[in-house]
PDB file of C-alpha atoms in Angstrom:
ATOM      1  CA  ALA Q   1       1.239  -6.264  11.721  1.00  0.00           C
ATOM      2  CA  LYS Q   2       1.348 -10.009  12.393  1.00  0.00           C
ATOM      3  CA  ALA Q   3      -2.012 -10.366  10.652  1.00  0.00           C
ATOM      4  CA  MET Q   4      -0.682  -8.316   7.722  1.00  0.00           C
ATOM      5  CA  ALA Q   5       2.129 -10.831   7.352  1.00  0.00           C
ATOM      6  CA  GLN Q   6      -0.568 -13.379   6.491  1.00  0.00           C
ATOM      7  CA  LEU Q   7      -1.942 -11.236   3.648  1.00  0.00           C
ATOM      8  CA  SER Q   8      -0.576 -11.470   0.129  1.00  0.00           C
ATOM      9  CA  HIS Q   9      -2.126  -9.199  -2.494  1.00  0.00           C
ATOM     10  CA  PRO Q  10      -0.579  -7.277  -5.411  1.00  0.00           C
ATOM     11  CA  ASN Q  11      -2.005  -3.987  -4.097  1.00  0.00           C
ATOM     12  CA  VAL Q  12      -0.829  -4.413  -0.494  1.00  0.00           C
ATOM     13  CA  VAL Q  13       2.755  -3.959   0.677  1.00  0.00           C
ATOM     14  CA  GLN Q  14       4.016  -7.305   1.938  1.00  0.00           C
ATOM     15  CA  VAL Q  15       4.924  -7.552   5.625  1.00  0.00           C
ATOM     16  CA  TYR Q  16       7.649 -10.146   6.169  1.00  0.00           C
ATOM     17  CA  GLU Q  17       8.259 -10.068   9.878  1.00  0.00           C
ATOM     18  CA  VAL Q  18       7.324  -8.323  13.090  1.00  0.00           C
ATOM     19  CA  GLY Q  19       9.503  -8.480  16.158  1.00  0.00           C
ATOM     20  CA  GLU Q  20      11.211  -6.687  18.954  1.00  0.00           C
ATOM     21  CA  VAL Q  21      14.852  -5.731  19.412  1.00  0.00           C
ATOM     22  CA  GLU Q  22      16.080  -4.087  22.592  1.00  0.00           C
ATOM     23  CA  GLY Q  23      12.545  -3.121  23.570  1.00  0.00           C
ATOM     24  CA  GLN Q  24      11.735  -1.575  20.173  1.00  0.00           C
ATOM     25  CA  THR Q  25       9.119  -3.096  17.884  1.00  0.00           C
ATOM     26  CA  PHE Q  26      10.023  -3.442  14.213  1.00  0.00           C
ATOM     27  CA  VAL Q  27       8.118  -4.324  11.076  1.00  0.00           C
ATOM     28  CA  ALA Q  28      10.126  -5.686   8.128  1.00  0.00           C
ATOM     29  CA  MET Q  29       8.245  -4.765   4.960  1.00  0.00           C
ATOM     30  CA  GLU Q  30       8.639  -5.006   1.212  1.00  0.00           C
ATOM     31  CA  LEU Q  31      10.583  -2.095  -0.269  1.00  0.00           C
ATOM     32  CA  VAL Q  32       8.466  -0.350  -2.890  1.00  0.00           C
ATOM     33  CA  GLN Q  33      10.356   1.993  -5.193  1.00  0.00           C
ATOM     34  CA  GLY Q  34       8.552   4.999  -6.576  1.00  0.00           C
ATOM     35  CA  GLN Q  35       6.467   7.836  -5.262  1.00  0.00           C
ATOM     36  CA  THR Q  36       3.511   8.254  -2.976  1.00  0.00           C
ATOM     37  CA  LEU Q  37       0.000   8.552  -4.363  1.00  0.00           C
ATOM     38  CA  SER Q  38      -0.010  12.214  -3.364  1.00  0.00           C
ATOM     39  CA  GLN Q  39       3.227  12.837  -5.301  1.00  0.00           C
ATOM     40  CA  TRP Q  40       1.863  10.974  -8.328  1.00  0.00           C
ATOM     41  CA  ARG Q  41      -1.287  13.139  -8.362  1.00  0.00           C
ATOM     42  CA  ARG Q  42       0.775  16.385  -8.268  1.00  0.00           C
ATOM     43  CA  ARG Q  43       3.074  15.453 -11.159  1.00  0.00           C
ATOM     44  CA  GLU Q  44       3.326  17.522 -14.328  1.00  0.00           C
ATOM     45  CA  PRO Q  45       1.501  17.014 -16.539  1.00  0.00           C
ATOM     46  CA  PRO Q  46      -1.208  15.877 -14.152  1.00  0.00           C
ATOM     47  CA  PRO Q  47      -2.569  12.358 -14.634  1.00  0.00           C
ATOM     48  CA  SER Q  48      -5.849  12.003 -16.487  1.00  0.00           C
ATOM     49  CA  TRP Q  49      -9.038  11.365 -14.563  1.00  0.00           C
ATOM     50  CA  ARG Q  50      -9.085   7.855 -16.047  1.00  0.00           C
ATOM     51  CA  ALA Q  51      -5.586   7.166 -14.692  1.00  0.00           C
ATOM     52  CA  CYS Q  52      -6.682   8.466 -11.273  1.00  0.00           C
ATOM     53  CA  VAL Q  53      -9.750   6.219 -11.246  1.00  0.00           C
ATOM     54  CA  GLU Q  54      -7.633   3.189 -12.207  1.00  0.00           C
ATOM     55  CA  LEU Q  55      -5.086   3.855  -9.490  1.00  0.00           C
ATOM     56  CA  TYR Q  56      -7.741   4.420  -6.827  1.00  0.00           C
ATOM     57  CA  LEU Q  57      -9.482   1.195  -7.897  1.00  0.00           C
ATOM     58  CA  GLN Q  58      -6.207  -0.649  -7.318  1.00  0.00           C
ATOM     59  CA  ALA Q  59      -5.824   0.920  -3.877  1.00  0.00           C
ATOM     60  CA  GLY Q  60      -9.428   0.022  -3.092  1.00  0.00           C
ATOM     61  CA  ALA Q  61      -8.817  -3.587  -4.120  1.00  0.00           C
ATOM     62  CA  GLY Q  62      -5.924  -3.746  -1.645  1.00  0.00           C
ATOM     63  CA  LEU Q  63      -8.084  -2.306   1.125  1.00  0.00           C
ATOM     64  CA  ALA Q  64     -10.902  -4.733   0.300  1.00  0.00           C
ATOM     65  CA  ALA Q  65      -8.478  -7.663   0.513  1.00  0.00           C
ATOM     66  CA  ALA Q  66      -7.306  -6.480   3.930  1.00  0.00           C
ATOM     67  CA  HIS Q  67     -10.883  -6.019   5.132  1.00  0.00           C
ATOM     68  CA  GLU Q  68     -11.801  -9.521   3.921  1.00  0.00           C
ATOM     69  CA  ARG Q  69      -9.084 -10.825   6.255  1.00  0.00           C
ATOM     70  CA  GLY Q  70     -10.547  -8.845   9.149  1.00  0.00           C
ATOM     71  CA  LEU Q  71      -7.826  -6.182   9.090  1.00  0.00           C
ATOM     72  CA  VAL Q  72      -8.733  -2.573   9.730  1.00  0.00           C
ATOM     73  CA  HIS Q  73      -6.544   0.469   9.169  1.00  0.00           C
TER      74      HIS Q  73
END
């Protein structure tokens, strides 16, 4: 999580801080409004295959940025 705080990319949720309070670890992250990818895919009417490809390309770009920084998930 500390390494994630060093990563800034439009397709990666920003991590602001990692710490510990009363023996519990916390991660303070950007709040992203909306729905999960799974929810988006199940909407009615369903998204087109082109919309799916575009969204998955964006997710892949975020993963690639994390991998370039040596982060694994």
